[in-house]
């Protein structure tokens, strides 16, 4: 890690030509070996003169939990992977669901399994990235 501010992290690494990296991509980032990984979104990518890659990422605040989701009442549909972030009253952010791009639209009813089963109604988009949508949700 090169630097850290309230709104972004600056990272530098040798490019891995076997994997892709894109603006707006969701990443898991660990700032130290003792910290749990957190989520971040790629904001800038630059290849330096020495061949290393500089990346600026914007952290998504909060602890993400894994979940399985599918459209409500659609028993034949397979579960898809998702991440759930709890609401943060201090920052004014609602509970949110991170899913693959285009999986759900606002207003959809979703069956969610994250430690226990439940039903939620998907709200508005919080953000859309290269490979994901982050949507607010309310429990039903």
PDB file of C-alpha atoms in Angstrom:
ATOM      1  CA  UNK A   1       0.000   0.000   0.000  1.00  0.00           C
ATOM      2  CA  UNK A   2       1.385   3.382  -0.979  1.00  0.00           C
ATOM      3  CA  UNK A   3      -0.987   5.717   0.801  1.00  0.00           C
ATOM      4  CA  UNK A   4      -4.260   6.042   2.635  1.00  0.00           C
ATOM      5  CA  UNK A   5      -6.744   8.885   3.023  1.00  0.00           C
ATOM      6  CA  UNK A   6     -10.296   9.154   4.316  1.00  0.00           C
ATOM      7  CA  UNK A   7     -11.712   8.501   0.848  1.00  0.00           C
ATOM      8  CA  UNK A   8      -9.182   6.295  -0.967  1.00  0.00           C
ATOM      9  CA  UNK A   9      -6.247   3.913  -0.838  1.00  0.00           C
ATOM     10  CA  UNK A  10      -3.279   3.988  -3.212  1.00  0.00           C
ATOM     11  CA  UNK A  11      -1.848   0.567  -4.080  1.00  0.00           C
ATOM     12  CA  UNK A  12       1.072  -0.530  -6.208  1.00  0.00           C
ATOM     13  CA  UNK A  13       1.886  -4.004  -7.502  1.00  0.00           C
ATOM     14  CA  UNK A  14       3.366  -5.992 -10.351  1.00  0.00           C
ATOM     15  CA  UNK A  15       0.591  -6.610 -12.886  1.00  0.00           C
ATOM     16  CA  UNK A  16      -0.764 -10.142 -12.998  1.00  0.00           C
ATOM     17  CA  UNK A  17      -1.381 -10.736 -16.686  1.00  0.00           C
ATOM     18  CA  UNK A  18      -3.557 -13.781 -15.946  1.00  0.00           C
ATOM     19  CA  UNK A  19      -6.209 -11.687 -14.184  1.00  0.00           C
ATOM     20  CA  UNK A  20      -8.115  -8.620 -15.281  1.00  0.00           C
ATOM     21  CA  UNK A  21      -8.584  -5.352 -13.485  1.00  0.00           C
ATOM     22  CA  UNK A  22     -11.063  -2.692 -14.596  1.00  0.00           C
ATOM     23  CA  UNK A  23     -12.258   0.736 -13.506  1.00  0.00           C
ATOM     24  CA  UNK A  24     -15.315   0.277 -11.285  1.00  0.00           C
ATOM     25  CA  UNK A  25     -14.415  -3.297 -10.340  1.00  0.00           C
ATOM     26  CA  UNK A  26     -15.144  -4.604  -6.848  1.00  0.00           C
ATOM     27  CA  UNK A  27     -12.076  -5.829  -4.921  1.00  0.00           C
ATOM     28  CA  UNK A  28     -11.297  -7.280  -1.524  1.00  0.00           C
ATOM     29  CA  UNK A  29      -8.469  -5.281   0.054  1.00  0.00           C
ATOM     30  CA  UNK A  30      -6.467  -5.974   3.201  1.00  0.00           C
ATOM     31  CA  UNK A  31      -4.485  -3.020   4.585  1.00  0.00           C
ATOM     32  CA  UNK A  32      -2.446  -5.160   7.002  1.00  0.00           C
ATOM     33  CA  UNK A  33      -2.049  -8.802   7.889  1.00  0.00           C
ATOM     34  CA  UNK A  34      -4.042  -8.342  11.105  1.00  0.00           C
ATOM     35  CA  UNK A  35      -6.998  -6.501   9.546  1.00  0.00           C
ATOM     36  CA  UNK A  36      -9.940  -8.336   8.011  1.00  0.00           C
ATOM     37  CA  UNK A  37     -10.296  -7.718   4.276  1.00  0.00           C
ATOM     38  CA  UNK A  38     -12.660  -4.968   3.243  1.00  0.00           C
ATOM     39  CA  UNK A  39     -14.391  -4.074  -0.001  1.00  0.00           C
ATOM     40  CA  UNK A  40     -13.173  -1.375  -2.342  1.00  0.00           C
ATOM     41  CA  UNK A  41     -13.942  -0.102  -5.844  1.00  0.00           C
ATOM     42  CA  UNK A  42     -11.204   0.584  -8.401  1.00  0.00           C
ATOM     43  CA  UNK A  43     -11.136   4.300  -9.196  1.00  0.00           C
ATOM     44  CA  UNK A  44      -7.883   4.701 -11.163  1.00  0.00           C
ATOM     45  CA  UNK A  45      -5.404   2.364 -12.847  1.00  0.00           C
ATOM     46  CA  UNK A  46      -2.025   3.440 -14.165  1.00  0.00           C
ATOM     47  CA  UNK A  47       0.963   1.488 -15.457  1.00  0.00           C
ATOM     48  CA  UNK A  48       4.174   3.103 -14.219  1.00  0.00           C
ATOM     49  CA  UNK A  49       7.425   3.436 -16.216  1.00  0.00           C
ATOM     50  CA  UNK A  50       8.964   0.582 -14.195  1.00  0.00           C
ATOM     51  CA  UNK A  51       6.119  -1.747 -15.220  1.00  0.00           C
ATOM     52  CA  UNK A  52       4.336  -1.727 -11.874  1.00  0.00           C
ATOM     53  CA  UNK A  53       0.659  -0.904 -11.659  1.00  0.00           C
ATOM     54  CA  UNK A  54      -0.651   1.934  -9.486  1.00  0.00           C
ATOM     55  CA  UNK A  55      -4.256   1.585  -8.395  1.00  0.00           C
ATOM     56  CA  UNK A  56      -6.434   3.987  -6.436  1.00  0.00           C
ATOM     57  CA  UNK A  57      -9.443   2.388  -4.767  1.00  0.00           C
ATOM     58  CA  UNK A  58     -12.395   3.784  -2.804  1.00  0.00           C
ATOM     59  CA  UNK A  59     -13.257   1.687   0.259  1.00  0.00           C
ATOM     60  CA  UNK A  60     -16.827   0.628   0.954  1.00  0.00           C
ATOM     61  CA  UNK A  61     -17.290   1.123   4.681  1.00  0.00           C
ATOM     62  CA  UNK A  62     -18.756  -1.668   6.783  1.00  0.00           C
ATOM     63  CA  UNK A  63     -18.284  -5.379   7.210  1.00  0.00           C
ATOM     64  CA  UNK A  64     -19.563  -7.501   4.330  1.00  0.00           C
ATOM     65  CA  UNK A  65     -21.142 -10.906   4.994  1.00  0.00           C
ATOM     66  CA  UNK A  66     -21.622 -13.615   2.402  1.00  0.00           C
ATOM     67  CA  UNK A  67     -25.171 -14.552   1.435  1.00  0.00           C
ATOM     68  CA  UNK A  68     -27.140 -16.640  -1.044  1.00  0.00           C
ATOM     69  CA  UNK A  69     -29.982 -14.889  -2.906  1.00  0.00           C
ATOM     70  CA  UNK A  70     -32.689 -15.676  -5.454  1.00  0.00           C
ATOM     71  CA  UNK A  71     -35.928 -14.138  -6.607  1.00  0.00           C
ATOM     72  CA  UNK A  72     -38.730 -14.685  -4.076  1.00  0.00           C
ATOM     73  CA  UNK A  73     -41.159 -17.496  -4.881  1.00  0.00           C
ATOM     74  CA  UNK A  74     -38.961 -18.885  -7.635  1.00  0.00           C
ATOM     75  CA  UNK A  75     -38.092 -22.280  -6.150  1.00  0.00           C
ATOM     76  CA  UNK A  76     -36.596 -23.554  -9.427  1.00  0.00           C
ATOM     77  CA  UNK A  77     -34.071 -20.708  -9.616  1.00  0.00           C
ATOM     78  CA  UNK A  78     -30.612 -21.458  -8.268  1.00  0.00           C
ATOM     79  CA  UNK A  79     -29.126 -19.316  -5.511  1.00  0.00           C
ATOM     80  CA  UNK A  80     -26.583 -16.685  -6.500  1.00  0.00           C
ATOM     81  CA  UNK A  81     -23.731 -15.326  -4.393  1.00  0.00           C
ATOM     82  CA  UNK A  82     -24.148 -11.939  -2.755  1.00  0.00           C
ATOM     83  CA  UNK A  83     -22.670  -9.737  -0.054  1.00  0.00           C
ATOM     84  CA  UNK A  84     -24.724  -7.998   2.628  1.00  0.00           C
ATOM     85  CA  UNK A  85     -23.711  -4.790   4.403  1.00  0.00           C
ATOM     86  CA  UNK A  86     -25.642  -3.609   7.461  1.00  0.00           C
ATOM     87  CA  UNK A  87     -27.074  -0.109   7.700  1.00  0.00           C
ATOM     88  CA  UNK A  88     -24.772   2.512   9.179  1.00  0.00           C
ATOM     89  CA  UNK A  89     -26.776   5.255  10.899  1.00  0.00           C
ATOM     90  CA  UNK A  90     -23.634   7.255  11.670  1.00  0.00           C
ATOM     91  CA  UNK A  91     -22.792   7.548   7.962  1.00  0.00           C
ATOM     92  CA  UNK A  92     -26.423   7.576   6.824  1.00  0.00           C
ATOM     93  CA  UNK A  93     -26.104   4.503   4.615  1.00  0.00           C
ATOM     94  CA  UNK A  94     -28.919   1.962   4.352  1.00  0.00           C
ATOM     95  CA  UNK A  95     -28.535  -1.807   4.538  1.00  0.00           C
ATOM     96  CA  UNK A  96     -27.330  -2.951   1.137  1.00  0.00           C
ATOM     97  CA  UNK A  97     -26.941  -5.991  -1.034  1.00  0.00           C
ATOM     98  CA  UNK A  98     -24.049  -6.418  -3.497  1.00  0.00           C
ATOM     99  CA  UNK A  99     -24.912  -8.735  -6.379  1.00  0.00           C
ATOM    100  CA  UNK A 100     -23.768  -9.456  -9.939  1.00  0.00           C
ATOM    101  CA  UNK A 101     -24.692  -6.695 -12.392  1.00  0.00           C
ATOM    102  CA  UNK A 102     -28.309  -6.875 -13.566  1.00  0.00           C
ATOM    103  CA  UNK A 103     -29.373  -9.650 -11.178  1.00  0.00           C
ATOM    104  CA  UNK A 104     -32.151  -7.644  -9.470  1.00  0.00           C
ATOM    105  CA  UNK A 105     -33.959  -4.386 -10.154  1.00  0.00           C
ATOM    106  CA  UNK A 106     -35.426  -1.951  -7.605  1.00  0.00           C
ATOM    107  CA  UNK A 107     -38.731  -3.271  -6.239  1.00  0.00           C
ATOM    108  CA  UNK A 108     -37.806  -6.951  -6.587  1.00  0.00           C
ATOM    109  CA  UNK A 109     -38.633  -9.306  -3.743  1.00  0.00           C
ATOM    110  CA  UNK A 110     -35.611 -11.419  -2.856  1.00  0.00           C
ATOM    111  CA  UNK A 111     -35.108 -14.519  -0.721  1.00  0.00           C
ATOM    112  CA  UNK A 112     -31.862 -14.089   1.187  1.00  0.00           C
ATOM    113  CA  UNK A 113     -29.897 -16.591   3.278  1.00  0.00           C
ATOM    114  CA  UNK A 114     -27.179 -15.065   5.440  1.00  0.00           C
ATOM    115  CA  UNK A 115     -27.017 -17.094   8.617  1.00  0.00           C
ATOM    116  CA  UNK A 116     -30.822 -17.285   8.559  1.00  0.00           C
ATOM    117  CA  UNK A 117     -33.460 -17.141   5.845  1.00  0.00           C
ATOM    118  CA  UNK A 118     -35.421 -13.992   5.174  1.00  0.00           C
ATOM    119  CA  UNK A 119     -37.257 -11.964   2.552  1.00  0.00           C
ATOM    120  CA  UNK A 120     -36.295  -8.450   1.497  1.00  0.00           C
ATOM    121  CA  UNK A 121     -37.510  -5.874  -0.994  1.00  0.00           C
ATOM    122  CA  UNK A 122     -34.744  -4.351  -3.085  1.00  0.00           C
ATOM    123  CA  UNK A 123     -34.665  -0.558  -3.054  1.00  0.00           C
ATOM    124  CA  UNK A 124     -32.758   1.960  -5.135  1.00  0.00           C
ATOM    125  CA  UNK A 125     -29.311   1.540  -6.621  1.00  0.00           C
ATOM    126  CA  UNK A 126     -26.580   2.888  -4.364  1.00  0.00           C
ATOM    127  CA  UNK A 127     -23.973   2.304  -7.050  1.00  0.00           C
ATOM    128  CA  UNK A 128     -23.231   0.177 -10.076  1.00  0.00           C
ATOM    129  CA  UNK A 129     -19.754  -0.939 -10.973  1.00  0.00           C
ATOM    130  CA  UNK A 130     -18.017  -2.889 -13.698  1.00  0.00           C
ATOM    131  CA  UNK A 131     -19.130  -6.251 -12.311  1.00  0.00           C
ATOM    132  CA  UNK A 132     -21.656  -5.530  -9.539  1.00  0.00           C
ATOM    133  CA  UNK A 133     -24.727  -3.614  -8.384  1.00  0.00           C
ATOM    134  CA  UNK A 134     -25.101  -2.329  -4.852  1.00  0.00           C
ATOM    135  CA  UNK A 135     -28.757  -1.920  -3.903  1.00  0.00           C
ATOM    136  CA  UNK A 136     -30.478  -0.779  -0.724  1.00  0.00           C
ATOM    137  CA  UNK A 137     -32.977  -3.210   0.779  1.00  0.00           C
ATOM    138  CA  UNK A 138     -35.665  -3.418   3.451  1.00  0.00           C
ATOM    139  CA  UNK A 139     -36.688  -6.539   5.343  1.00  0.00           C
ATOM    140  CA  UNK A 140     -40.234  -7.789   4.665  1.00  0.00           C
TER     141      UNK A 140
END
